[in-house]
Structure formats: C-alpha cells, structure tokens
Coordinates of C-alpha atoms and ligand atoms in Angstrom, one line a residue:
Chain A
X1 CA 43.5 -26.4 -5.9
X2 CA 43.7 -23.8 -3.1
X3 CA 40.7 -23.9 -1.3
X4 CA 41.7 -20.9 0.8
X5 CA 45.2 -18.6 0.3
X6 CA 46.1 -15.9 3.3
X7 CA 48.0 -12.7 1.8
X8 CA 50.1 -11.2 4.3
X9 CA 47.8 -11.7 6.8
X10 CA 47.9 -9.9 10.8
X11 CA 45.6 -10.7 13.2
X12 CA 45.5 -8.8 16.8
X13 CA 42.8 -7.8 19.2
X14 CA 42.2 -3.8 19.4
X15 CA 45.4 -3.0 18.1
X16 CA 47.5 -6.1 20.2
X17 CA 49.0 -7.9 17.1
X18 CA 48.3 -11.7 17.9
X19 CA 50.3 -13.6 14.8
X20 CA 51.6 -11.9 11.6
X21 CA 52.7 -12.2 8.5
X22 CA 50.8 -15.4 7.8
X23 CA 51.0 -17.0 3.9
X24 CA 49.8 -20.1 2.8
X25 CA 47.2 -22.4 1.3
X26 CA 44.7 -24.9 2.2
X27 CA 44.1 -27.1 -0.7
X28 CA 41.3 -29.3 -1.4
X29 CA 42.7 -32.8 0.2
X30 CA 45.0 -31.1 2.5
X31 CA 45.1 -33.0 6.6
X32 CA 46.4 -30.4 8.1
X33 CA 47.3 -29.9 11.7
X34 CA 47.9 -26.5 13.3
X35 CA 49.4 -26.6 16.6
X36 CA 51.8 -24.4 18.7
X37 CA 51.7 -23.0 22.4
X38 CA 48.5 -21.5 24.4
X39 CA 48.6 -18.0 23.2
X40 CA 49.9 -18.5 19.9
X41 CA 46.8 -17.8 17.9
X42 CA 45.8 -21.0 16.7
X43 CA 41.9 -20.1 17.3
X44 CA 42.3 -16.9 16.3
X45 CA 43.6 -18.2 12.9
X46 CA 40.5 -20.4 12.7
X47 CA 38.2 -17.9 13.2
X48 CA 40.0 -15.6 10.5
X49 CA 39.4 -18.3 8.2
X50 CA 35.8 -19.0 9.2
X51 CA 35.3 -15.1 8.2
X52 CA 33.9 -14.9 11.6
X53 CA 37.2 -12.3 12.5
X54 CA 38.2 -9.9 10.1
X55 CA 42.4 -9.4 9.5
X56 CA 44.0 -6.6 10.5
X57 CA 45.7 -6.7 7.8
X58 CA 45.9 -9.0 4.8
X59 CA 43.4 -11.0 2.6
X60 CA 41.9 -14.0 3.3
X61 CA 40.8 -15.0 -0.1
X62 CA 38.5 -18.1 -1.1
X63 CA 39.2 -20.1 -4.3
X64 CA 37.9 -23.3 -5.6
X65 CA 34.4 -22.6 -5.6
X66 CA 34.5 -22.9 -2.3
X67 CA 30.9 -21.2 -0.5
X68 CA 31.0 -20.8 2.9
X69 CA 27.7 -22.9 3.4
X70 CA 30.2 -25.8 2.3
X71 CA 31.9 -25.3 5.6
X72 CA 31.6 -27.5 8.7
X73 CA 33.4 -26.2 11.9
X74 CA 33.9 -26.7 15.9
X75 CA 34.9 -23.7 18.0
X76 CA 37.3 -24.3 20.8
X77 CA 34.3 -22.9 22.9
X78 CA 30.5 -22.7 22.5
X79 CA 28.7 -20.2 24.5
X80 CA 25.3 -21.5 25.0
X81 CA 23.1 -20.2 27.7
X82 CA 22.2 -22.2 30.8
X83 CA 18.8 -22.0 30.0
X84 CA 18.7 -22.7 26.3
X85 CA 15.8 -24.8 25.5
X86 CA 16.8 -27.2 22.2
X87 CA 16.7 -31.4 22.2
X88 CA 20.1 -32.8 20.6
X89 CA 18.6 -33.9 17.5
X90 CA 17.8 -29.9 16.9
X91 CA 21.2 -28.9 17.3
X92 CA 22.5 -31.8 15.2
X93 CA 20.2 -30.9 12.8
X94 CA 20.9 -26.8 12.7
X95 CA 23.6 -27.8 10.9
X96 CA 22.0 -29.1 8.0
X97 CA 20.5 -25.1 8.0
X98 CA 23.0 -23.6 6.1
X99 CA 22.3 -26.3 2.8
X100 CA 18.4 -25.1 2.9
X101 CA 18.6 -21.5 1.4
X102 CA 15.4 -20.5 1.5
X103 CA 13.9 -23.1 1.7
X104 CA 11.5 -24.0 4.9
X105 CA 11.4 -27.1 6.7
X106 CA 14.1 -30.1 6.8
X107 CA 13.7 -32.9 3.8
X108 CA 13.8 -36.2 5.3
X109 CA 17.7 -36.3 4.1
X110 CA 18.6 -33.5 6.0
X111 CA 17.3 -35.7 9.4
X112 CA 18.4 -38.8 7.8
X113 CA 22.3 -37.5 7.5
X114 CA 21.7 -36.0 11.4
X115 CA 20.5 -38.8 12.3
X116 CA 23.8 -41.2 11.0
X117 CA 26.3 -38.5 12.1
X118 CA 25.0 -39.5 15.6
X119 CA 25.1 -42.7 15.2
X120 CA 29.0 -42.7 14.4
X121 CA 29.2 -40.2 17.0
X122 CA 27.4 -43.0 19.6
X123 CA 24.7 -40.5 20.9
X124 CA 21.6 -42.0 19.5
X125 CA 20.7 -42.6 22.7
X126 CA 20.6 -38.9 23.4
X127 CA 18.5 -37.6 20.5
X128 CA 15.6 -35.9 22.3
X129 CA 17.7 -35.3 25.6
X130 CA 18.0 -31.6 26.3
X131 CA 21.3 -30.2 24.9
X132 CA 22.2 -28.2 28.1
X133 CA 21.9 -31.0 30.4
X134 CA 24.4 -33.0 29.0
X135 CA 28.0 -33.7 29.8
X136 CA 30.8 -32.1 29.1
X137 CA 31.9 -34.7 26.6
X138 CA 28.3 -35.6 25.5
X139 CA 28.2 -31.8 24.5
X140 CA 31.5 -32.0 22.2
X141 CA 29.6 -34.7 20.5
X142 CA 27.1 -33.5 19.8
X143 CA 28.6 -30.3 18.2
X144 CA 31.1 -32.2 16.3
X145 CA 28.0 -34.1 15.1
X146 CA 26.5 -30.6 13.7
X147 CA 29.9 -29.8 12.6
X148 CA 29.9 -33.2 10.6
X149 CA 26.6 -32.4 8.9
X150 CA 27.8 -29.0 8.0
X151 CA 30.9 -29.5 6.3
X152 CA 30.5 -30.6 2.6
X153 CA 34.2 -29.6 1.2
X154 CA 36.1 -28.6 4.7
X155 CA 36.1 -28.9 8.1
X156 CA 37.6 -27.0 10.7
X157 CA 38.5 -28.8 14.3
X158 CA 39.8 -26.4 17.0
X159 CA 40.8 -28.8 20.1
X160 CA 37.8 -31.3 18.9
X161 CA 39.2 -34.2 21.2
X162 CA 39.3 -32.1 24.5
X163 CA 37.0 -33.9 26.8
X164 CA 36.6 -37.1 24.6
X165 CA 36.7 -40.0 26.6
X166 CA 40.1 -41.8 25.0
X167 CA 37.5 -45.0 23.3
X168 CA 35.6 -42.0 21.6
X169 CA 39.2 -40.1 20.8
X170 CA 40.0 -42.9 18.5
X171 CA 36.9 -43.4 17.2
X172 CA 36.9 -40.1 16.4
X173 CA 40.1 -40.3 14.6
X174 CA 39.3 -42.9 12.9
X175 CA 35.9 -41.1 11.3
X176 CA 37.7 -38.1 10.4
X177 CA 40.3 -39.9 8.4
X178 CA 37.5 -41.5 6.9
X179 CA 35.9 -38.6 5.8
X180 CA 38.9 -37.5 4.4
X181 CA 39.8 -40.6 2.7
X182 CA 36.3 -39.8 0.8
X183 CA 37.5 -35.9 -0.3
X184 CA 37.3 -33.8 2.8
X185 CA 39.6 -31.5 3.5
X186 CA 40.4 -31.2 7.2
X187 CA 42.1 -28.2 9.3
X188 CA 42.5 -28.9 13.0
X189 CA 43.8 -27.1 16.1
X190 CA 45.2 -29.7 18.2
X191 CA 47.5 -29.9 21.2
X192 CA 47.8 -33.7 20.6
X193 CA 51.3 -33.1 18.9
X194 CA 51.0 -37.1 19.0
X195 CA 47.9 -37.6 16.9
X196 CA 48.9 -34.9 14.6
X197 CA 51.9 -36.4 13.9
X198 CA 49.9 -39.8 13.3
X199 CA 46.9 -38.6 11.2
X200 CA 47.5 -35.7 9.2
X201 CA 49.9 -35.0 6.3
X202 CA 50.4 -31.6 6.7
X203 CA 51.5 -29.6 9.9
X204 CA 51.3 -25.7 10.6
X205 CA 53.5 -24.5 14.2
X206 CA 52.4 -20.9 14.9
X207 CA 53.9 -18.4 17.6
X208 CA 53.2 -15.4 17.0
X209 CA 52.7 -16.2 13.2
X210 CA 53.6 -19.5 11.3
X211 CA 57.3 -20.9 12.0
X212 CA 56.7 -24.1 10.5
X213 CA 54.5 -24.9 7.6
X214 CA 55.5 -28.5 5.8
X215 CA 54.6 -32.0 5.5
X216 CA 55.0 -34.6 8.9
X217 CA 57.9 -36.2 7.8
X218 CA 59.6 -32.6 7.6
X219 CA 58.4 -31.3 10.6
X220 CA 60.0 -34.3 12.5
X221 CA 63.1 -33.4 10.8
X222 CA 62.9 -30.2 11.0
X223 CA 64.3 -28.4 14.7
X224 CA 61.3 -27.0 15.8
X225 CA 59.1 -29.8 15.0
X226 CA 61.6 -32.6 17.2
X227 CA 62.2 -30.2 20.1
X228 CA 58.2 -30.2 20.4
X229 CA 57.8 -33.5 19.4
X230 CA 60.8 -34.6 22.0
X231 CA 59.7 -31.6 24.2
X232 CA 55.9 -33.3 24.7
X233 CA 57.0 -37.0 25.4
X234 CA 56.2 -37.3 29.3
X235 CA 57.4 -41.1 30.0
Chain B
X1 CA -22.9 -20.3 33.9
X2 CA -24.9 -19.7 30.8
X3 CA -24.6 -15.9 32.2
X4 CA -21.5 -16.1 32.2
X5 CA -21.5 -17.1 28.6
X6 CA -24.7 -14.5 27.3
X7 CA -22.4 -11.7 28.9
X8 CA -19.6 -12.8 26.7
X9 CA -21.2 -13.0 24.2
X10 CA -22.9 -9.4 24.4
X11 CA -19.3 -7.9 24.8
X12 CA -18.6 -9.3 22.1
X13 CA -21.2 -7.8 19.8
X14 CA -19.3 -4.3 20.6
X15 CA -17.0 -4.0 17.1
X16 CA -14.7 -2.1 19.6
X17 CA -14.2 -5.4 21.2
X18 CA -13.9 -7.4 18.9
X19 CA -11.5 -4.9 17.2
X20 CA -9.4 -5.2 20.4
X21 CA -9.9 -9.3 20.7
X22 CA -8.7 -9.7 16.6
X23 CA -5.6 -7.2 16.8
X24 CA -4.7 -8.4 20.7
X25 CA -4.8 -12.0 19.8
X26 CA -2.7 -11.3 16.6
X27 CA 0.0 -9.0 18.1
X28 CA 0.0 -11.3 21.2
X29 CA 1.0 -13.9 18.8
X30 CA 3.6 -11.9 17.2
X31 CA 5.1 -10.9 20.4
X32 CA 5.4 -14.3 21.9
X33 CA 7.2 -15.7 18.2
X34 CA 9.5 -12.6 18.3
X35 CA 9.7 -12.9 22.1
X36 CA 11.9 -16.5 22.3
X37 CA 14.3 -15.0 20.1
X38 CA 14.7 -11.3 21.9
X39 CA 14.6 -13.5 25.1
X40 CA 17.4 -16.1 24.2
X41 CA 19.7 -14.0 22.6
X42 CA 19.1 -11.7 25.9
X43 CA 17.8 -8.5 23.8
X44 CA 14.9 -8.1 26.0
X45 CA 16.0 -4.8 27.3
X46 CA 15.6 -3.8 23.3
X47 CA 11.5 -4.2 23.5
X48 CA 11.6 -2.3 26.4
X49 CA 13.8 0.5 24.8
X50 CA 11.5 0.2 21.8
X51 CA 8.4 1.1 23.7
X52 CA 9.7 3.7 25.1
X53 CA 10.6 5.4 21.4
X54 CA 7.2 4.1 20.7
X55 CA 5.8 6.2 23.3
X56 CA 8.1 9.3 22.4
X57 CA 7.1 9.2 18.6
X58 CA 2.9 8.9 19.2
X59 CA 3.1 11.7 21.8
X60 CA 5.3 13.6 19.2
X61 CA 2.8 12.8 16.1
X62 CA -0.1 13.7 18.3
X63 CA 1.3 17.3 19.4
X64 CA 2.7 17.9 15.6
X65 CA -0.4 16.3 13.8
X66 CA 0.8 13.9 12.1
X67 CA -0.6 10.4 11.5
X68 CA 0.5 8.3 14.5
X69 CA 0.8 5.2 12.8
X70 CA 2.5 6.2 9.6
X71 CA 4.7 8.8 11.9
X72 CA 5.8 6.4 14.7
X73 CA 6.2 3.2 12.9
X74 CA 9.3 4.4 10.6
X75 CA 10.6 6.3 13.8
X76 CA 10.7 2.9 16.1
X77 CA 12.3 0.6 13.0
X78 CA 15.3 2.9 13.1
X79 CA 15.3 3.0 16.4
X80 CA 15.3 -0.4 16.2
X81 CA 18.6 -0.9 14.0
X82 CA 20.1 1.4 16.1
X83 CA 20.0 -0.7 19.3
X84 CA 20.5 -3.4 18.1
X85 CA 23.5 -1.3 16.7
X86 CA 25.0 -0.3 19.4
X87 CA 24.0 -3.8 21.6
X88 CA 26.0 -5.5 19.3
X89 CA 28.9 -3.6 19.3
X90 CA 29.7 -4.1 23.4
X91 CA 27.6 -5.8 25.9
X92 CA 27.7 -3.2 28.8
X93 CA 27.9 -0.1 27.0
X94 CA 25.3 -1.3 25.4
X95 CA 23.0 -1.3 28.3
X96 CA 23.5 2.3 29.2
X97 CA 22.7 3.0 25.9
X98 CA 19.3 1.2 25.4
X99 CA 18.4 3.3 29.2
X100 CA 19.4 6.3 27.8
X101 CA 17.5 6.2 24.6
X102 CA 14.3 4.7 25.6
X103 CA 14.6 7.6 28.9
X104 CA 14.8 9.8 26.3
X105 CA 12.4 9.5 24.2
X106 CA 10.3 9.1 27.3
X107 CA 10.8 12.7 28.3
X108 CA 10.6 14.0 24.9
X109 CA 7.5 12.4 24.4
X110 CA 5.7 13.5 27.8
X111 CA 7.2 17.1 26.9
X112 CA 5.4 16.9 23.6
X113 CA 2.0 15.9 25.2
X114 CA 1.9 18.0 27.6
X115 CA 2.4 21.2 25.5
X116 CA -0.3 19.8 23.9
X117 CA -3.1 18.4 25.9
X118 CA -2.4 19.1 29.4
X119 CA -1.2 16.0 30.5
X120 CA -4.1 13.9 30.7
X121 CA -6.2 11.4 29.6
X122 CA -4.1 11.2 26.6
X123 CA -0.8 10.6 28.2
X124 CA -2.8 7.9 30.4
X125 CA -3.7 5.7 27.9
X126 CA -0.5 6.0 25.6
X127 CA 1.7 4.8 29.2
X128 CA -1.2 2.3 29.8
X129 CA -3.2 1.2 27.1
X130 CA -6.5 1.6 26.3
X131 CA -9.2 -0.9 24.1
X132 CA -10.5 1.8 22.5
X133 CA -7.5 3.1 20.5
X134 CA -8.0 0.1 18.4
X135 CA -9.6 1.7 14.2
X136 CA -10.2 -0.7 12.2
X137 CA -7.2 0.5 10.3
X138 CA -5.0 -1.1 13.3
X139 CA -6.7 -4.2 12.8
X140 CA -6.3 -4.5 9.6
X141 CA -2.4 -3.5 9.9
X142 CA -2.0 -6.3 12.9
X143 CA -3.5 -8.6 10.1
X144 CA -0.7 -8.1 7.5
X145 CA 2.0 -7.6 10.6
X146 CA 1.0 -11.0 11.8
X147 CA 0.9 -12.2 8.7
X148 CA 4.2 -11.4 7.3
X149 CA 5.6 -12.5 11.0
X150 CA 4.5 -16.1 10.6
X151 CA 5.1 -16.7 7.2
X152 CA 8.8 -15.3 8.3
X153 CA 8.9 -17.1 11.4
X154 CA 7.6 -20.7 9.2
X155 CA 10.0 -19.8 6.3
X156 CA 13.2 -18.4 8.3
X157 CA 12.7 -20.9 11.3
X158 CA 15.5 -23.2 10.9
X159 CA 17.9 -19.8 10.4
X160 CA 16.4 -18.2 13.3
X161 CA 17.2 -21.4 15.9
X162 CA 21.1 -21.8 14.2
X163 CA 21.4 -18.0 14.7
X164 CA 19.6 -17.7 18.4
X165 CA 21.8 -20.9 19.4
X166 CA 24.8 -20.4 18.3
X167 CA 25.8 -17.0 16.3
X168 CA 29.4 -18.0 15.4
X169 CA 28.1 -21.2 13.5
X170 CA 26.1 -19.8 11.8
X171 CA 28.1 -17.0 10.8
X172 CA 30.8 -19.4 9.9
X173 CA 28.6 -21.3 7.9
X174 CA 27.1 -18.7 5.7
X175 CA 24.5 -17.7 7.2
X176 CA 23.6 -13.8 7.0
X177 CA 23.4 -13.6 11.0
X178 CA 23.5 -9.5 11.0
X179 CA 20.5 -9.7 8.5
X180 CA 18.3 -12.0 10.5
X181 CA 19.2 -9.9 13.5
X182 CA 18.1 -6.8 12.0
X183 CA 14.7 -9.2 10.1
X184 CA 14.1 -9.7 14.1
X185 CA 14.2 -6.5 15.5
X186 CA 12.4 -4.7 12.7
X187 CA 9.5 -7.2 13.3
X188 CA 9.5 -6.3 16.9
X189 CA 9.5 -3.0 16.2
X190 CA 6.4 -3.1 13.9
X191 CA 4.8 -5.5 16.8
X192 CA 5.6 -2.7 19.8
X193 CA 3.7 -0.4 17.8
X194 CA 1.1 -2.2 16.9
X195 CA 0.3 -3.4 20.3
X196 CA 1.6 -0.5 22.4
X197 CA -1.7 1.5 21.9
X198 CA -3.9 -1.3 23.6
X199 CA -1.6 -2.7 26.0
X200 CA 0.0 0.7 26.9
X201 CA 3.8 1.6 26.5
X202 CA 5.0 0.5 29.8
X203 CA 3.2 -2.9 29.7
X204 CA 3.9 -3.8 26.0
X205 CA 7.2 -5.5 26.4
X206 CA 5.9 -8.0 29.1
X207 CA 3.7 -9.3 26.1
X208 CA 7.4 -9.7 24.7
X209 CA 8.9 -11.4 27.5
X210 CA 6.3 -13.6 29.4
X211 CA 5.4 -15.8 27.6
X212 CA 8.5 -17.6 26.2
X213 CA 10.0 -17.3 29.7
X214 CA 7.1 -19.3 30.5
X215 CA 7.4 -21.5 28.2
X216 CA 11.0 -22.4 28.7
X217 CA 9.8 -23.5 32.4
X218 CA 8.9 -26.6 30.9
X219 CA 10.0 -26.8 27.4
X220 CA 13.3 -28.4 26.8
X221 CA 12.5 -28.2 23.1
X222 CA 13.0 -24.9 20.8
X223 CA 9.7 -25.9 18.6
X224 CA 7.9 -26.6 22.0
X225 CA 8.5 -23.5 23.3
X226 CA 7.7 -21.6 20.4
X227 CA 4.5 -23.9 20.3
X228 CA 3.5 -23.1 23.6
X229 CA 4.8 -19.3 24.2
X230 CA 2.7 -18.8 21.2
X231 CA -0.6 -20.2 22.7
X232 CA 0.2 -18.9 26.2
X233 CA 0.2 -15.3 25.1
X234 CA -2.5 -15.8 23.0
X235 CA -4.8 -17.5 25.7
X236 CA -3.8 -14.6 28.3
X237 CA -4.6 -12.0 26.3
X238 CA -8.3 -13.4 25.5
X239 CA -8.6 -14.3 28.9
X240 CA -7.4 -10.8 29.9
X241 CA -9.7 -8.7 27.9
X242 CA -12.7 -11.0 29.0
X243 CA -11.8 -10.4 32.5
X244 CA -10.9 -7.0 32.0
X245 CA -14.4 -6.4 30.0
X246 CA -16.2 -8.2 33.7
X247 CA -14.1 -6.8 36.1
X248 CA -13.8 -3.1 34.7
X249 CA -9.9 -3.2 35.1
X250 CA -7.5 -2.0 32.5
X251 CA -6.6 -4.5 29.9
X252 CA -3.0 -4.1 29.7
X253 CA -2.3 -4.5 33.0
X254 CA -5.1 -7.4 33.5
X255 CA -3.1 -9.0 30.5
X256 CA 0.1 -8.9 32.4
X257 CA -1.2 -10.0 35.6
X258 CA -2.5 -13.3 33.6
X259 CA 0.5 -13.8 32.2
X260 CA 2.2 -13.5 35.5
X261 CA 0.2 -16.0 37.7
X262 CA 0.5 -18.6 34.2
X263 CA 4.6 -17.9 34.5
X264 CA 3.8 -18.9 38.7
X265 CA 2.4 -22.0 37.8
X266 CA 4.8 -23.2 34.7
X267 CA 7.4 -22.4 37.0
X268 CA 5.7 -24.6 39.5
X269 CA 4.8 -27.3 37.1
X270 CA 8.4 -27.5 35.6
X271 CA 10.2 -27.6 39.4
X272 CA 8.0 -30.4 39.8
X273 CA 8.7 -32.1 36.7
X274 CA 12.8 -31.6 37.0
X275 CA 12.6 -33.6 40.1
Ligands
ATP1 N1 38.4 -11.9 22.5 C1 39.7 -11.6 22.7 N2 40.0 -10.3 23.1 C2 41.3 -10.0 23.3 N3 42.3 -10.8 23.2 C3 42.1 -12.1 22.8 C4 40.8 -12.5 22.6 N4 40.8 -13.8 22.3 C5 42.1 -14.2 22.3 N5 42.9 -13.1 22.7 C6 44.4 -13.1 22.8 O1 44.9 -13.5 21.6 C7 46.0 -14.4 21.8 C8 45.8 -15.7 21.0 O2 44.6 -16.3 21.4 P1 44.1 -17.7 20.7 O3 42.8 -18.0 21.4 O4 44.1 -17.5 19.3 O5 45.2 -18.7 21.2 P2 45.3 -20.3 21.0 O6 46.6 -20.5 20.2 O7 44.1 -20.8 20.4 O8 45.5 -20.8 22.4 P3 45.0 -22.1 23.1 O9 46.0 -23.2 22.8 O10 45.0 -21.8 24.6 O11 43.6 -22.4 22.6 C9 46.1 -14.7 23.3 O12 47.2 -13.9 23.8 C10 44.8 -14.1 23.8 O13 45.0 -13.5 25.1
MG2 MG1 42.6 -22.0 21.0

C-alpha cells in the first residue's frame, strides 16, 4: 500500500531546479534509504514529502490513510534560538502535540510514551535540563526522541546519526529496526552508504533527481550503487 | 504604614481607578501570555508596528466620528494579518515594512488630529496614555479579551510551544502553524487596543515585551516563563498605577519604568544563578 506516490515531481529554489522528474512510492513497511552527493537534494526531497516545501512541479499525493499527524520526522537542522527557554522533557513531549487535536493538556500516556522514548534514547538523566544547553549530540537525541513519539505510521530521518557518539549510532540502529520490525515505515537520508547498505531494504541514489531506485541487493549490483559503495571504502 | 494603606485604599474607591486597575491587570496579563510567543518567534517589532496603526486608526475615528473602539479594533486585526504577512514572507524586507507601516499610520494619524483638535491634549494622551480613557465599556471588553486569551492560551498551549519552538515540526506534523500564527497576532492586536488607551501608544508594546524577556532571565522552562511573565506584568502594572496614583506620574510610563528595574534585577538574579 503506497503510503505516499510523487507524480513527476521538480523541486528548485526560486526558479534553480534542484532534482526533477522524481516517481516513486513509499509503501507501508518500506526501509528505505536515500543517499547521494551533498547538493543532490536529499533534504529537499524530505521536506517535499513532509509538505513543509511545495513542488515546482508535480504532485505529491498521500494514500493509505495516511494523516500527516501520523508523521514522526528529524530535519537535517533545527533552528532553535540561543535563548529558547524549554526543559528536555517539553520538547520530547511536543511531539506527542500533534495526537491531541483539540484537546488541552497531555494524558499521562502522552508523558509516559516521552518518557520511554528517552529512556531508549539514554537521556533520562537529562529530562529537566534546559534544551539549549546541551551538547551537540545530546541535542540530536533529544529530537530524535520527539521525532520517535511523533511518528505513528512513518518516519522520516535526514542525517539522524551525525554527531551520535558511535555506542549511541548502533543503538540507534538497532531501535529503529525495531520499530520497524513492529510496522513502521522508515525513510532516511544518510551518508552512511555502509549502514544503509546493512539496515534498510530499499535504497533511493539522487543527483539531480533519482538514478537509482531498487532493493540493496540490486543496488550493489547495479553500477552506480558499487562505484559508491567501492568509491566510500577508505581502508 | 497604615497611611500608606488608608491612601490606597481611598484611591481605590475612585471607579475611575478601579476601572484602570481591572482592565490594566487584565490586558497586562494578556500582553505578557501573547508576549513569550511575539518575543520567541522574534515578532516583537509586530506589537510595535501594531501600536502605531492603533494610534493612526483612534486619531482617524476621533477626527471622522466614529466609535474608536469598534472603528480601530477591525483596522489593527488586518493590520495585523498583514504584517505578519509580509514578516513571513522574507526576514529583512520584512522589517522595512513593519517601519514603514506603523511610520505611516503614525503620520496619518497625527494629521487627522490635528485637523481636528489642534494638537493637544488629545494627541498627548493617545501617544502616552491616560487612566481616565478607561468606560466601563473598556472594562468590560478587556474582560471578554482576557477571557477568550486564556481559555486559548490553556486550550492551544501545547500547539503554541511545538509552533514557537520549532515551526517545521510542527508544520510537518500537521499542525495548522499559519493558523495559530494568525490566532496569535489577532489576539495581540485586540490586546494593543485594548491597552493602548491607558498605557499610551508608544509605551504599549513594552507591556508586550518586558515581561517574558524578564522572565526568560531565569526561566529555563517554557511553562515557567509563561508562569512568571504572567505575574510579572501583572504585579508591575498594580504596582505602577499605585505609584503613579502617589507620585502624580503618568501611568504608562511609571508601568514601564517598573517593569524595567524588575528586568535589572532578573537579569541580575539569573547571572548570579548561571554561575
Ligand atoms: N533554502 C535554500 N535556498 C536556496 N537554495 C537552497 C536552499 N536549500 C538548499 N538549496 C540548494 O538546493 C540544493 C540541494 O540542497 P539539499 O539540502 O536538498 O541537499 P542535500 O542532498 O540534502 O545535501 P547534504 O548531503 O549536504 O545534506 C543545493 O544545491 C542547495 O544549494
Ligand atoms: Mg541534506
């Protein structure tokens, strides 16, 4: 079941065409990987999904009764003012906001499920620290941990390890192949070509629009996919 | 001491004062729950702009006879959705805009009242406030205004941190950020009004800013610093018109002073607490 379908899809920036001609599907189950060079429009993709950027041109169409308060995501980059005043556990907890509707107040699942997502996550310990005084790292965490308690159907990764710790990367991996081992469907942006290759089935290689859209074991086969495999081995 | 306190209690007898002490408190409260929004999602120039509009529109409802309130509150709302408008669309065009419009209006509105009145006392207490502009129907009008604000604020609250935080999350996730942008400034707007006529024009949009920049001295928390932005304004403004009532200064501006030296102090307090 296709949870989302892009129709002939451009995306550019005031007329610059980033990527074009972009068709396919995510369907519900789908591990899917998109990677390619910096430039290529891997974020910019995302956030055509995430409705937050509209197509140039093209449809972006969502199917499967999929709402878009079912989404969980992490942006490549959070802007969030120096000054900001919220604890962890409140931003952790905002994403649990887009389940309420209308209505007021969190239920004691709401900061029950905020509550375990940091506990896989490991920053309990952080819960009523303030958010803009943590680490670089700590900071990823705790937005994948929001990101976590949004996503209800599909969630959306763009560069989710950068920064982790490598104890925390596989941990990491680990929880989101859990989560999808329990129905959730998984799109991330990932220089990794590595842990791609490991953890997802399905793999997406954009430049300038999609030149490779299969399964892992034909993307190793296929030219593109060794040269970049091959192409990223450093030892 | 018990002076201190018969004297109070005299002023208060006056219903003008106590007029001015119910709709202050209530707008002050509005203000400083709208205000840690405006402030964090750096909209603060869009009070500003807004008072000046504010300003335009009662000098312009005054010359033309209209009703001020029912004239200038419509006029200020879409002035509202278009700043926000056009601060959306690109940061520093934006900026140039918000000083042109609220410079604007300005002029338009001193034009207007001085065709009319001759420049005077009028024009003196629209730019600077005066106790005495407060009927009972503004009372009753902060009432419902604060009213709907809180029962917003409490209802929307978990929306309004997600969208004041982090705009592209939300958005992502379904949340109707554009709406609660334009819930936001359309509640300021009301609020401007509202508290413009007491605390002056000029002055209004410190009631806007002070006290959750005070508050985030020492808050680390969002609810924390709504908490205590809230009572901050709140307690300044009471303490302001008392003083102002003793002292025989303007209230406005004694308001602001207050809520000045209490910014001093937080700031103080939280450079001694972050060590
Ligand atoms: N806000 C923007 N305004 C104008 N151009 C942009 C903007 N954001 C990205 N671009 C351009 O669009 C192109 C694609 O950017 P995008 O962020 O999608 O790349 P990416 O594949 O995610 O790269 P990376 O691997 O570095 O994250 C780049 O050439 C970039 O310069
Ligand atoms: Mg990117």
């Amino acid at each position: 079941m296709a949870l989302i379908t892009c129709e002939n899809v451009s995306l550019g920036y005031e007329g610059l065409t980033v990527a074009k001609d972009i068709n396919f599907s995510i369907y519900q189950g789908d591990y899917l990987s998109v990677i390619g060079r910096n430039g290529s429009g891997k974020s910019t993709l995302l956030k055509a999904l995430l409705r937050i950027k509209e197509p140039e041109r093209g449809k972006i169409v969502y199917g499967g009764g999929l709402k878009q308060s079912e989404i969980g995501c992490l942006a490549q980059q959070t802007p969030v003012q120096k000054d900001f005043p919220a604890s962890v556990f409140e931003v952790v907890l905002s994403g649990r906001a887009p389940k309420r509707g209308l209505t007021p107040f969190y239920s004691r699942a709401d900061k029950k499920d905020a509550l375990d997502k940091m506990e896989l996550l490991g920053i309990t310990n952080l819960k009523e620290r303030c958010f803009r005084e943590l680490s670089g790292g700590q900071r990823q965490r705790a937005l994948l941990a929001r990101a976590m308690c949004a996503a209800e159907k599909i969630l959306f990764l763009d560069e989710p390890v950068t920064g982790l710790d490598p104890v925390v990367t596989t941990e990491f991996f680990n929880i989101i192949n859990e989560m999808h081992k329990n129905g959730m469907t998984i799109v991330m942006v990932s220089h990794d070509i590595h842990c791609a290759v490991k953890y997802s089935g399905r793999i997406i290689h954009m430049d300038g629009g999609i030149l490779f859209d299969g399964t892992v074991d034909e993307y190793k086969k296929s030219k593109i996919g060794a040269e970049f495999i091959g192409g990223h081995k450093h030892d | 001491m018990t002076d201190l306190f018969e004297y109070i209690s005299v002023m208060f007898s006056y219903t003008f004062i106590l007029r001015a002490l119910i709709a202050g408190a209530l707008v002050s409260l509005c203000a400083a729950l709208l205000g840690v929004s405006l402030v964090l999602k750096k909209y603060s120039m869009i009070g500003d702009g807004l008072s000046h509009v504010g300003f335009g529109a009662i000098a312009l409802a005054t010359a033309l006879n209209f009703a001020p309130m029912k004239f200038t509150v419509p006029v200020v709302v879409v002035a509202a959705v278009l700043l926000l408008r056009v601060s959306e669309s690109s940061k520093i065009k934006g900026d140039s805009a918000i000083a042109m419009i609220s410079t604007g209006a300005l002029a338009v509105g001193i034009l207007a009242a001085s065709m009319t009145t001759g420049m005077n006392t009028d024009i003196n207490s629209y730019l600077f406030g005066s106790i005495l502009a407060m009927t009972k129907e503004d009372v009753v009008l902060s009432a419902i205004l604060s009213f709907i604000v809180i029962v917003l604020f409490i209802v929307f609250y978990n929306k309004i941190f997600a969208v004041t935080f982090d705009e592209n999350f939300a958005a992502a996730t379904g949340t109707k950020v554009k709406a609660y942008n334009m819930l936001i400034a359309v509640l300021t707007s009301v609020t401007v009004v509202l508290g413009m006529r007491m605390m002056g024009a000029l002055l209004i949009s410190s009631l806007i800013i002070f006290p959750s920049l005070t508050a985030m001295r020492v808050c680390k928390k969002f609810k924390s610093v709504i908490f205590v932005s809230a009572l901050v304004s709140v307690l300044c403004f009471v303490a302001g018109l008392i003083i102002s009532y003793i002292a025989s200064t303007p209230t406005g501006a004694t308001v602001v002073v207050l809520n000045i030296a209490v910014f001093l102090i937080f700031a103080a307090a939280g450079k001694i607490i972050n060590k």
